[in-house]
Coordinates of C-alpha atoms and ligand atoms in Angstrom, one line a residue:
M1 CA 43.4 102.3 -34.1
R2 CA 42.0 99.1 -32.6
S3 CA 41.8 99.2 -28.9
P4 CA 43.6 96.4 -27.1
L5 CA 40.3 95.6 -25.1
L6 CA 38.4 95.1 -28.5
A7 CA 41.2 93.0 -29.9
A8 CA 41.1 90.8 -26.8
C9 CA 37.4 90.4 -27.1
A10 CA 37.6 89.4 -30.7
A11 CA 40.3 86.8 -29.9
S12 CA 38.1 85.4 -26.9
L13 CA 35.2 85.2 -29.5
L14 CA 37.3 83.5 -31.9
F15 CA 38.6 80.9 -29.4
G16 CA 34.9 80.6 -28.0
S17 CA 33.5 79.5 -31.2
V18 CA 36.5 76.9 -31.8
A19 CA 35.7 75.5 -28.3
Q20 CA 32.2 74.9 -29.6
A21 CA 33.2 73.0 -32.6
Q22 CA 33.8 69.3 -32.8
T23 CA 36.9 67.6 -31.5
I24 CA 38.2 65.0 -34.0
Y25 CA 40.4 62.1 -33.1
P26 CA 43.0 61.4 -34.6
I27 CA 43.9 65.0 -34.3
D28 CA 44.7 67.6 -37.0
R29 CA 48.0 66.9 -38.9
A30 CA 48.2 63.5 -37.6
E31 CA 50.4 61.4 -39.8
M32 CA 49.2 57.8 -40.1
L33 CA 50.8 54.6 -41.5
V34 CA 48.7 53.3 -44.4
G35 CA 46.5 50.4 -43.0
A36 CA 47.4 51.0 -39.3
R37 CA 44.4 50.7 -37.2
F38 CA 42.9 53.4 -35.1
D39 CA 39.7 54.4 -33.4
F40 CA 37.9 57.3 -35.1
K41 CA 36.0 59.6 -32.7
V42 CA 34.3 62.9 -33.2
E43 CA 33.0 64.6 -30.0
F44 CA 30.1 66.9 -30.5
A45 CA 29.8 70.0 -27.9
G46 CA 26.2 69.1 -27.3
P47 CA 23.4 66.8 -28.3
V48 CA 22.9 66.4 -32.0
D49 CA 20.1 65.6 -34.4
P50 CA 21.6 62.6 -36.2
A51 CA 19.6 63.6 -39.5
K52 CA 21.9 66.8 -39.5
V53 CA 25.2 65.3 -38.5
S54 CA 27.7 65.1 -41.5
V55 CA 31.1 63.4 -41.1
T56 CA 33.0 63.1 -44.3
L57 CA 36.6 62.4 -45.6
N58 CA 37.6 63.9 -48.8
G59 CA 33.9 64.7 -49.2
K60 CA 32.9 61.1 -49.0
D61 CA 30.7 60.0 -46.0
H62 CA 32.7 58.4 -43.3
S63 CA 30.5 55.3 -43.2
E64 CA 31.3 54.6 -46.8
V65 CA 35.1 55.3 -46.4
F66 CA 35.4 53.1 -43.2
R67 CA 32.6 50.5 -44.4
R68 CA 30.8 51.0 -41.0
P69 CA 27.4 52.1 -40.1
V70 CA 27.0 55.4 -38.3
V71 CA 26.8 55.1 -34.5
I72 CA 26.2 58.2 -32.6
V73 CA 26.1 57.9 -28.9
D74 CA 23.9 60.4 -27.0
G75 CA 24.3 61.5 -23.5
E76 CA 28.0 60.4 -23.5
D77 CA 29.2 60.0 -19.9
N78 CA 26.0 61.0 -18.7
R79 CA 26.4 64.4 -19.9
N80 CA 24.4 66.4 -22.5
Q81 CA 26.7 65.7 -25.1
A82 CA 26.9 63.3 -28.2
S83 CA 30.0 61.5 -29.8
L84 CA 30.6 59.2 -32.9
L85 CA 33.1 56.4 -32.4
L86 CA 34.3 53.9 -34.8
H87 CA 36.8 51.3 -33.5
D88 CA 39.7 49.6 -35.4
V89 CA 39.3 51.4 -38.8
T90 CA 42.0 51.9 -41.5
L91 CA 42.9 54.0 -44.2
N92 CA 44.5 51.8 -47.1
E93 CA 45.2 54.6 -49.6
P94 CA 48.2 57.0 -48.9
G95 CA 47.3 60.7 -49.4
T96 CA 45.9 63.6 -47.7
Y97 CA 42.5 63.3 -46.0
K98 CA 40.3 66.3 -45.2
V99 CA 38.2 65.2 -42.5
R100 CA 35.1 67.4 -41.8
A101 CA 32.6 67.1 -39.0
S102 CA 29.4 69.1 -38.7
D103 CA 26.4 69.0 -36.4
G104 CA 24.3 71.1 -38.6
T105 CA 25.4 74.3 -37.0
S106 CA 29.2 74.3 -36.5
T107 CA 31.8 72.6 -38.6
R108 CA 35.4 71.5 -38.0
E109 CA 37.9 70.4 -40.7
I110 CA 41.0 69.0 -40.0
T111 CA 43.8 67.2 -42.1
W112 CA 45.4 63.8 -41.9
T113 CA 48.5 62.5 -43.9
V114 CA 48.4 58.7 -44.6
Y115 CA 51.8 57.7 -45.9
A116 CA 53.1 54.3 -47.4
T117 CA 56.7 53.3 -47.1
G118 CA 59.4 51.7 -49.4
P119 CA 60.3 48.1 -49.2
R120 CA 61.7 46.6 -46.0
K121 CA 65.4 47.3 -45.3
A122 CA 65.9 46.0 -41.9
K123 CA 65.2 42.5 -40.6
N124 CA 65.3 43.7 -37.0
V125 CA 64.6 46.9 -35.0
I126 CA 66.2 47.6 -31.5
L127 CA 64.8 50.7 -29.9
F128 CA 67.0 51.7 -26.8
I129 CA 65.2 54.4 -24.5
G130 CA 67.2 56.2 -21.8
D131 CA 64.5 57.4 -19.8
G132 CA 65.0 61.0 -19.0
M133 CA 68.5 60.8 -20.3
S134 CA 69.9 64.4 -20.8
P135 CA 72.9 65.5 -22.4
A136 CA 74.6 65.9 -18.9
H137 CA 74.1 62.3 -18.3
R138 CA 75.7 61.4 -21.6
V139 CA 78.6 63.6 -20.7
A140 CA 79.0 62.4 -17.2
A141 CA 78.9 58.7 -18.4
R142 CA 81.6 59.5 -20.9
L143 CA 83.9 61.2 -18.4
L144 CA 83.6 58.2 -15.9
S145 CA 83.6 55.3 -18.2
K146 CA 86.2 56.6 -21.0
Q147 CA 88.1 59.2 -18.9
I148 CA 89.6 62.5 -20.3
A149 CA 93.0 63.9 -20.9
E150 CA 93.8 67.4 -21.7
G151 CA 90.1 67.9 -22.7
K152 CA 89.9 65.2 -25.1
A153 CA 87.9 61.9 -24.1
L154 CA 89.8 58.8 -24.3
G155 CA 87.1 56.9 -25.9
K156 CA 83.6 57.2 -27.4
L157 CA 80.4 55.8 -25.8
A158 CA 78.6 53.2 -28.0
I159 CA 75.4 55.5 -27.7
D160 CA 77.4 58.5 -29.3
D161 CA 79.5 56.4 -31.8
M162 CA 76.7 56.1 -34.3
P163 CA 76.7 57.6 -37.9
Q164 CA 73.4 59.2 -37.6
M165 CA 72.2 61.8 -35.1
A166 CA 69.1 64.1 -34.6
L167 CA 67.4 66.3 -32.2
V168 CA 64.1 65.1 -31.3
A169 CA 61.2 67.4 -30.0
T170 CA 59.1 65.9 -27.2
A171 CA 56.1 67.9 -26.5
G172 CA 52.7 66.1 -26.1
M173 CA 49.3 67.2 -27.6
D174 CA 48.3 68.6 -24.2
S175 CA 51.6 70.4 -23.0
I176 CA 55.0 71.4 -23.9
I177 CA 56.4 69.0 -21.0
T178 CA 55.8 65.3 -21.6
D179 CA 55.8 62.4 -19.4
S180 CA 57.2 58.9 -20.1
A181 CA 53.8 57.7 -21.2
N182 CA 52.9 59.9 -24.0
S183 CA 56.6 60.3 -25.1
A184 CA 57.0 56.6 -25.5
S185 CA 53.5 56.3 -27.0
A186 CA 54.8 58.8 -29.7
Y187 CA 57.6 56.5 -30.5
A188 CA 55.5 53.4 -30.4
T189 CA 52.5 54.7 -32.6
G190 CA 53.6 57.8 -34.4
H191 CA 50.6 59.8 -32.7
K192 CA 50.9 62.5 -30.1
S193 CA 49.2 61.7 -26.8
S194 CA 48.7 63.5 -23.4
V195 CA 50.4 63.2 -20.1
N196 CA 49.6 59.9 -18.4
A197 CA 48.2 58.5 -21.6
M198 CA 49.6 55.8 -23.9
G199 CA 48.3 54.2 -27.2
V200 CA 45.2 56.6 -27.1
Y201 CA 44.1 60.0 -27.6
A202 CA 42.9 61.0 -24.2
D203 CA 39.2 62.1 -24.7
R204 CA 36.7 63.8 -22.6
T205 CA 35.2 60.9 -20.8
A206 CA 36.2 59.6 -17.4
D207 CA 36.8 56.0 -18.2
P208 CA 40.4 55.4 -18.6
F209 CA 40.1 52.6 -21.1
D210 CA 37.4 53.9 -23.6
D211 CA 39.7 56.5 -25.3
P212 CA 40.2 56.2 -28.9
R213 CA 43.2 53.9 -29.7
V214 CA 45.8 54.0 -32.2
E215 CA 47.9 50.8 -33.2
N216 CA 51.5 50.4 -31.8
I217 CA 54.5 49.0 -33.4
A218 CA 54.4 45.9 -31.4
S219 CA 50.9 45.0 -32.9
L220 CA 51.8 46.2 -36.4
V221 CA 55.0 44.1 -36.7
K222 CA 53.3 40.9 -35.5
R223 CA 50.0 41.4 -37.4
R224 CA 51.8 42.4 -40.7
L225 CA 55.1 40.6 -40.6
G226 CA 54.8 37.9 -38.2
M227 CA 57.8 39.3 -36.3
A228 CA 58.8 38.6 -32.6
V229 CA 58.4 41.3 -30.0
G230 CA 60.6 42.0 -26.9
I231 CA 60.1 44.4 -24.1
V232 CA 63.0 44.9 -21.7
T233 CA 63.3 47.3 -18.8
N234 CA 64.9 47.5 -15.4
T235 CA 61.7 49.5 -14.1
E236 CA 58.4 47.7 -13.4
I237 CA 57.4 46.3 -16.8
E238 CA 54.0 48.1 -16.2
D239 CA 55.8 51.4 -16.0
A240 CA 55.0 53.9 -18.7
T241 CA 57.8 53.3 -21.2
P242 CA 57.7 49.7 -21.4
A243 CA 53.8 49.8 -21.2
A244 CA 53.5 52.1 -24.0
M245 CA 54.8 49.8 -26.4
I246 CA 51.8 47.4 -25.7
A247 CA 49.0 49.0 -23.7
H248 CA 46.2 51.5 -24.4
T249 CA 45.2 53.6 -21.6
R250 CA 44.7 57.1 -20.6
R251 CA 45.9 56.5 -17.0
R252 CA 49.4 54.9 -16.6
A253 CA 48.9 54.0 -13.0
E254 CA 46.3 51.2 -14.2
Y255 CA 49.0 48.5 -13.5
D256 CA 46.6 45.7 -13.2
R257 CA 45.0 46.4 -16.4
I258 CA 48.4 46.9 -18.2
V259 CA 49.5 43.5 -17.2
E260 CA 46.2 42.3 -18.8
H261 CA 47.1 44.1 -21.9
F262 CA 50.5 42.5 -22.0
F263 CA 48.9 39.1 -21.6
A264 CA 46.6 39.9 -24.6
A265 CA 49.4 41.0 -26.8
Q266 CA 51.8 38.2 -25.8
P267 CA 55.1 39.8 -26.6
D268 CA 57.6 37.0 -27.0
V269 CA 60.0 38.5 -24.4
I270 CA 59.2 40.4 -21.3
L271 CA 62.0 41.3 -18.9
G272 CA 61.9 43.7 -15.9
G273 CA 60.6 44.4 -12.5
G274 CA 57.1 44.8 -11.4
L275 CA 56.2 41.3 -10.3
A276 CA 53.7 42.6 -7.6
N277 CA 51.0 43.2 -10.2
F278 CA 51.3 39.7 -11.8
L279 CA 50.7 38.2 -8.3
P280 CA 47.1 37.4 -7.1
K281 CA 45.8 39.3 -4.3
G282 CA 46.9 37.9 -0.9
A283 CA 50.1 36.5 -2.3
P284 CA 53.2 37.8 -0.6
G285 CA 54.2 41.1 -2.2
A286 CA 51.1 41.1 -4.5
K287 CA 49.6 44.4 -5.4
R288 CA 46.9 43.1 -7.7
R289 CA 43.2 43.9 -6.7
D290 CA 41.8 40.5 -8.0
D291 CA 42.6 36.9 -7.6
K292 CA 44.3 36.3 -10.9
D293 CA 47.8 35.0 -11.0
Y294 CA 49.5 36.2 -14.2
V295 CA 52.6 34.5 -13.6
A296 CA 50.6 31.2 -13.8
K297 CA 48.7 32.4 -16.9
F298 CA 51.9 33.4 -18.7
K299 CA 53.4 29.9 -17.9
D300 CA 50.4 28.2 -19.1
A301 CA 50.6 30.2 -22.3
G302 CA 54.1 28.6 -22.9
Y303 CA 56.4 31.3 -21.3
A304 CA 59.6 30.2 -19.6
Y305 CA 59.8 32.2 -16.4
A306 CA 62.8 33.4 -14.4
T307 CA 63.1 35.6 -11.4
T308 CA 66.9 35.8 -11.0
G309 CA 69.9 36.4 -13.0
K310 CA 71.0 32.8 -12.7
Q311 CA 67.5 31.5 -13.5
L312 CA 67.5 33.6 -16.6
A313 CA 70.7 32.2 -17.9
S314 CA 69.6 28.6 -17.3
V315 CA 66.1 29.2 -18.8
V316 CA 67.6 30.8 -21.9
A317 CA 69.8 27.8 -22.4
T318 CA 66.7 25.5 -22.8
R319 CA 65.9 27.7 -26.0
P320 CA 62.4 28.9 -25.2
N321 CA 60.4 30.6 -27.8
K322 CA 58.7 32.8 -25.1
L323 CA 60.3 34.2 -22.0
L324 CA 58.9 36.0 -18.9
G325 CA 61.4 37.4 -16.3
L326 CA 60.3 39.5 -13.5
F327 CA 63.2 40.1 -11.1
N328 CA 61.8 42.5 -8.5
L329 CA 58.3 43.2 -7.1
G330 CA 58.9 46.8 -8.0
N331 CA 61.7 48.5 -10.0
M332 CA 64.9 46.8 -10.3
D333 CA 68.0 48.3 -8.5
G334 CA 70.5 50.2 -10.6
A335 CA 74.1 49.3 -11.5
L336 CA 75.6 51.4 -8.7
D337 CA 73.7 49.6 -6.0
R338 CA 73.9 46.2 -7.6
R339 CA 77.6 46.2 -8.2
F340 CA 79.1 48.3 -5.6
L341 CA 77.0 50.0 -2.8
K342 CA 74.4 47.3 -2.2
G343 CA 71.8 49.8 -1.3
G344 CA 68.2 49.8 -2.4
T345 CA 66.6 46.5 -2.5
V346 CA 69.7 44.5 -3.3
W347 CA 69.7 43.0 0.3
K348 CA 66.3 41.4 -0.8
Y349 CA 67.1 40.6 -4.4
P350 CA 70.8 39.9 -4.5
D351 CA 70.8 38.3 -8.0
Q352 CA 69.0 40.9 -10.4
P353 CA 70.5 40.6 -13.8
D354 CA 72.2 43.5 -15.5
L355 CA 70.5 45.2 -18.5
T356 CA 73.3 43.7 -20.7
E357 CA 72.1 40.1 -19.3
Q358 CA 68.7 41.0 -20.2
V359 CA 69.4 42.3 -23.7
S360 CA 71.6 39.2 -24.3
A361 CA 68.8 36.9 -23.3
A362 CA 66.3 38.8 -25.4
L363 CA 68.5 38.6 -28.4
D364 CA 68.9 34.8 -28.0
V365 CA 65.2 34.2 -27.9
L366 CA 64.0 36.8 -30.5
S367 CA 66.6 36.1 -33.1
R368 CA 65.3 32.6 -33.6
N369 CA 62.2 34.0 -35.4
P370 CA 63.0 33.9 -38.9
A371 CA 60.7 36.9 -39.5
G372 CA 62.9 39.2 -37.4
F373 CA 62.0 41.1 -34.3
F374 CA 61.2 44.4 -32.7
L375 CA 62.8 44.9 -29.3
M376 CA 62.5 47.9 -26.9
V377 CA 65.1 48.2 -24.2
E378 CA 64.7 50.8 -21.5
S379 CA 67.3 52.0 -19.0
G380 CA 64.6 53.4 -16.9
M381 CA 66.1 54.2 -13.6
I382 CA 68.2 57.1 -15.2
D383 CA 64.8 59.0 -15.0
K384 CA 63.8 57.8 -11.4
Y385 CA 67.2 58.5 -9.8
T386 CA 67.3 62.0 -11.6
H387 CA 63.9 62.9 -10.1
L388 CA 65.4 62.1 -6.7
L389 CA 68.5 64.4 -7.4
D390 CA 70.6 61.1 -7.1
M391 CA 73.0 62.0 -10.0
E392 CA 75.7 59.1 -9.3
R393 CA 73.2 56.5 -9.6
A394 CA 71.6 58.1 -12.8
V395 CA 75.0 58.2 -14.3
Y396 CA 75.9 54.6 -13.6
D397 CA 72.7 53.5 -15.3
T398 CA 73.6 55.5 -18.4
I399 CA 76.9 53.6 -18.5
M400 CA 74.7 50.5 -18.2
L401 CA 72.5 51.6 -21.1
D402 CA 75.8 52.2 -23.1
N403 CA 77.0 48.7 -22.2
A404 CA 73.7 47.3 -23.5
V405 CA 73.9 49.4 -26.7
R406 CA 77.4 48.1 -27.4
L407 CA 76.4 44.5 -26.8
A408 CA 73.6 45.0 -29.5
R409 CA 75.8 46.9 -31.8
D410 CA 78.5 44.1 -31.8
W411 CA 75.7 41.4 -32.2
A412 CA 74.3 43.3 -35.2
K413 CA 77.7 43.8 -36.6
A414 CA 78.4 40.0 -36.5
R415 CA 75.3 39.3 -38.5
G416 CA 76.1 41.8 -41.3
D417 CA 74.1 44.8 -40.1
D418 CA 70.6 43.7 -40.7
T419 CA 69.3 45.6 -37.6
L420 CA 68.3 49.2 -37.1
I421 CA 69.5 50.3 -33.7
L422 CA 68.1 53.5 -32.2
V423 CA 69.1 55.2 -29.0
V424 CA 67.1 58.0 -27.7
A425 CA 65.7 59.7 -24.5
D426 CA 62.1 60.1 -24.2
H427 CA 62.2 63.4 -22.4
N428 CA 64.8 65.6 -21.0
H429 CA 65.6 66.3 -17.2
P430 CA 66.8 70.0 -16.5
I431 CA 70.1 68.8 -15.1
S432 CA 73.6 70.3 -15.9
L433 CA 77.2 69.5 -15.3
I434 CA 78.6 72.9 -14.0
G435 CA 82.0 71.7 -12.7
T436 CA 83.4 69.6 -9.9
I437 CA 83.0 69.4 -6.2
D438 CA 86.3 69.6 -4.6
D439 CA 86.9 68.4 -1.0
D440 CA 90.4 70.0 -0.8
M441 CA 89.3 72.6 1.6
A442 CA 92.8 74.1 1.9
K443 CA 91.6 76.2 -1.0
A444 CA 88.8 77.6 1.3
P445 CA 89.3 76.5 4.8
D446 CA 86.2 77.0 7.1
K447 CA 83.9 77.9 4.3
P448 CA 80.4 76.3 3.7
L449 CA 80.4 73.4 1.3
R450 CA 79.2 75.4 -1.5
E451 CA 82.5 76.8 -1.7
R452 CA 83.7 73.3 -2.8
V453 CA 81.8 73.7 -6.0
R454 CA 84.4 74.6 -8.5
V455 CA 83.7 76.2 -11.8
Y456 CA 85.5 77.1 -15.0
A457 CA 89.4 76.5 -14.6
D458 CA 88.9 75.7 -11.1
A459 CA 86.8 72.8 -11.9
G460 CA 89.7 70.9 -13.6
F461 CA 88.8 67.3 -13.8
P462 CA 87.4 64.8 -11.5
N463 CA 89.5 62.1 -10.0
Y464 CA 87.5 58.9 -10.1
P465 CA 89.3 55.8 -10.3
A466 CA 89.9 54.1 -13.6
P467 CA 86.9 52.2 -14.6
D468 CA 86.5 48.5 -14.5
R469 CA 86.0 46.6 -17.8
Q470 CA 82.4 47.4 -17.8
G471 CA 83.1 51.2 -17.6
Y472 CA 82.2 51.6 -14.0
P473 CA 84.7 53.4 -11.6
A474 CA 84.7 51.4 -8.2
R475 CA 84.1 54.6 -6.2
V476 CA 81.9 57.5 -6.4
D477 CA 83.0 59.2 -3.1
V478 CA 86.2 60.6 -4.5
S479 CA 87.8 64.0 -3.3
R480 CA 86.9 65.7 -6.8
R481 CA 83.5 64.7 -8.0
L482 CA 81.2 65.9 -10.9
A483 CA 79.0 68.7 -9.8
I484 CA 75.6 68.0 -11.5
F485 CA 72.5 70.1 -10.4
S486 CA 69.0 70.3 -11.3
A487 CA 67.3 73.6 -12.5
S488 CA 64.1 72.2 -10.8
S489 CA 63.6 71.1 -7.2
P490 CA 61.4 71.0 -4.2
D491 CA 63.0 72.1 -0.8
Y492 CA 65.7 69.7 0.1
Y493 CA 69.0 69.5 1.8
E494 CA 72.0 69.7 -0.5
T495 CA 74.8 67.5 0.9
F496 CA 77.1 67.9 -2.1
R497 CA 77.9 64.1 -1.6
P498 CA 76.9 60.9 -3.1
K499 CA 74.6 58.8 -1.0
L500 CA 76.4 55.7 -0.2
D501 CA 73.7 53.8 1.8
N502 CA 70.5 54.2 -0.2
P503 CA 69.1 56.1 -3.2
N504 CA 68.7 59.9 -2.3
D505 CA 65.2 60.6 -0.7
P506 CA 65.0 64.4 -0.9
T507 CA 61.5 64.9 0.5
V508 CA 58.9 63.6 3.0
A509 CA 55.2 64.2 3.4
G510 CA 54.8 67.8 4.6
D511 CA 52.4 69.3 7.3
E512 CA 49.7 70.3 4.8
K513 CA 47.8 67.6 3.0
G514 CA 49.4 66.5 -0.2
A515 CA 52.4 68.8 0.3
F516 CA 56.1 67.9 0.7
K517 CA 59.0 69.1 2.6
A518 CA 62.7 68.6 2.8
N519 CA 63.8 65.2 4.3
D520 CA 65.3 66.0 7.7
A521 CA 67.4 62.9 7.5
Y522 CA 70.1 64.9 5.6
K523 CA 69.8 68.0 7.7
N524 CA 72.8 67.0 10.0
A525 CA 75.0 65.6 7.2
P526 CA 78.3 67.6 7.6
G527 CA 78.0 70.8 5.7
A528 CA 74.5 70.2 4.5
M529 CA 72.6 73.3 3.2
F530 CA 68.9 73.9 3.0
R531 CA 68.0 74.7 -0.7
L532 CA 64.8 76.5 -1.2
G533 CA 62.9 74.8 -4.0
N534 CA 61.4 76.6 -7.1
L535 CA 58.5 74.1 -7.6
S536 CA 55.1 73.9 -5.8
K537 CA 55.2 72.3 -2.5
L538 CA 52.9 69.6 -4.1
I539 CA 55.8 68.3 -6.0
N540 CA 58.2 66.0 -4.2
A541 CA 61.1 65.7 -6.6
S542 CA 62.8 67.2 -9.7
V543 CA 60.6 67.3 -12.8
H544 CA 61.0 66.7 -16.6
S545 CA 62.1 69.4 -19.0
G546 CA 61.0 70.4 -22.5
E547 CA 64.2 70.5 -24.4
D548 CA 64.9 68.4 -27.3
V549 CA 66.5 65.1 -26.7
I550 CA 69.3 63.3 -28.7
L551 CA 68.6 60.5 -31.2
T552 CA 71.5 58.3 -32.5
A553 CA 71.0 55.5 -34.9
M554 CA 72.8 53.0 -37.1
G555 CA 72.0 50.1 -39.5
P556 CA 69.5 50.1 -42.4
G557 CA 66.9 52.7 -42.5
S558 CA 69.1 55.0 -40.0
E559 CA 69.8 57.6 -42.7
R560 CA 66.4 59.1 -41.9
V561 CA 67.7 60.1 -38.5
R562 CA 69.2 63.6 -39.1
G563 CA 68.6 67.2 -38.3
S564 CA 65.6 68.2 -36.2
M565 CA 62.8 65.7 -35.8
D566 CA 59.5 65.3 -33.9
N567 CA 59.0 62.3 -31.5
T568 CA 56.3 61.0 -33.9
D569 CA 58.9 60.6 -36.5
V570 CA 60.8 58.0 -34.5
F571 CA 57.9 55.6 -35.2
R572 CA 58.1 56.5 -38.9
V573 CA 61.9 55.8 -39.1
M574 CA 61.1 52.3 -37.7
V575 CA 58.2 51.5 -40.0
E576 CA 60.1 52.8 -43.0
A577 CA 62.9 50.4 -42.1
L578 CA 60.6 47.4 -41.8
G579 CA 58.7 48.6 -44.9
L580 CA 55.4 48.3 -42.8
G581 CA 53.6 50.3 -45.4
A582 CA 55.3 48.7 -48.5
S583 CA 53.0 48.1 -51.4
D584 CA 53.4 44.3 -51.2
I585 CA 52.1 44.5 -47.6
T586 CA 49.5 47.1 -48.3
G587 CA 48.3 45.2 -51.3
Q588 CA 47.4 42.3 -49.0
I589 CA 45.6 44.8 -46.7
N590 CA 43.5 46.1 -49.5
R591 CA 42.5 42.7 -50.5
Ligands
ZN601 ZN1 60.2 60.8 -15.1

């Protein structure tokens, strides 16, 4: 019988030798679109003798396959290590590629799949992302905006009313839990990435801009088909999801540089918040660390510019070819604040457009390109409000996403369905709808507020007022509300009530450096209860979770959306619909 100790030693030896072998980017089992650009990198564990190094693809030397001379960098990152890096290479023949990298002592072999596509089916692609949108958000949005009677919804959400549906796995290459950077990057590039990274494989060096890049869909559709590109969000435009469509960096917080990537890529439509990093240092509200004025630069490059909803409408009426709209220094305010409560920064920015107005403006501009367009639309505050345990605001922004999807769907129908529409979350939040919160204390007089949380048959149905024409009930502070709680939290005070003044702010800086504690501002709210968190004190909010997310789709090419998929497959659905690897296109590439 093998002793457990020996087995453990054998396992560690095995992993030890793997750790010594080369790391190759793109990674093992990467699936790549034929002709898409990528950086090829081999990281050797230590210094190498170039004469002994061999890097081959299907047995052919890499310099022959990529038609580039061998460049080995020694002392990478001032460490005793060597690497090989080739920028912007392509593989122009579909098939299986066995990639072998040897330093003369150890060898690593991985496999890539390079795929072609059929002919183009869709003229346009619209990718809607509900950031952090969980099944609970969807159900709550349905209950509030469609209502329910005797257990049957009185209507369908546009996001659910689509012929195709799939579950999408969201893990990144470094973790089972993803953030918005690497999850959006998987949609945009078809490659896995790491937390905080977009458009790159996060390598071992410190520089957040030297990591091996992979081409994104915005670049592909422009380069290959001359299509227009639009990026629309209600978060900062530099934030992870919108940025991942355009930028390449290992560190999503590099907002100044991400603006530069937007400028270099020149998407035809850019609408969102995040003005602060477009403004030169010293300008009111500016966050840039240099003197560059990116609003002026975009204007000089021919972009019409708007900062309010009114301006957006009047600028679009002039039929611009390029459009930049930045409606807030930071994130835009969500639907609940803009329409009803006037909290957040609405006092400062009273005329921020709704996501539906942004989408309508984007469709106006982009649809004038005869070659079609790719448009990404994010309802991004769903995620941010959910981190803050502010479920009402998150649900209202889910309703807003649904309105934007309905608008796009009606627009596509009127054109004869030439547009692939996808609606997906980028990752889940661990929130659940567990019942209602009922203020009728006659059922439990003098009991703590938690006794108002009704479950099973006691939960019954909420009593929000009938929604307005946009699907929003005019009040959230009704006497029987949805009870939605997160399975992850810091220490905080649970008030069991919607926050009517401003978005919830559950934590403040704690006494130890870097730690957080419950925000005392809610301590004396009537009936508030201290809730001991289940997360590290270094975490100030609820966190993402690793469950699959829902993808719904309609239009040409949507038939590939079904069953269980990986987040990298979403990219493949889009490039298949656009025929980005069709033989007529790849034929041109090969020449
Ligand atoms: Zn998040």
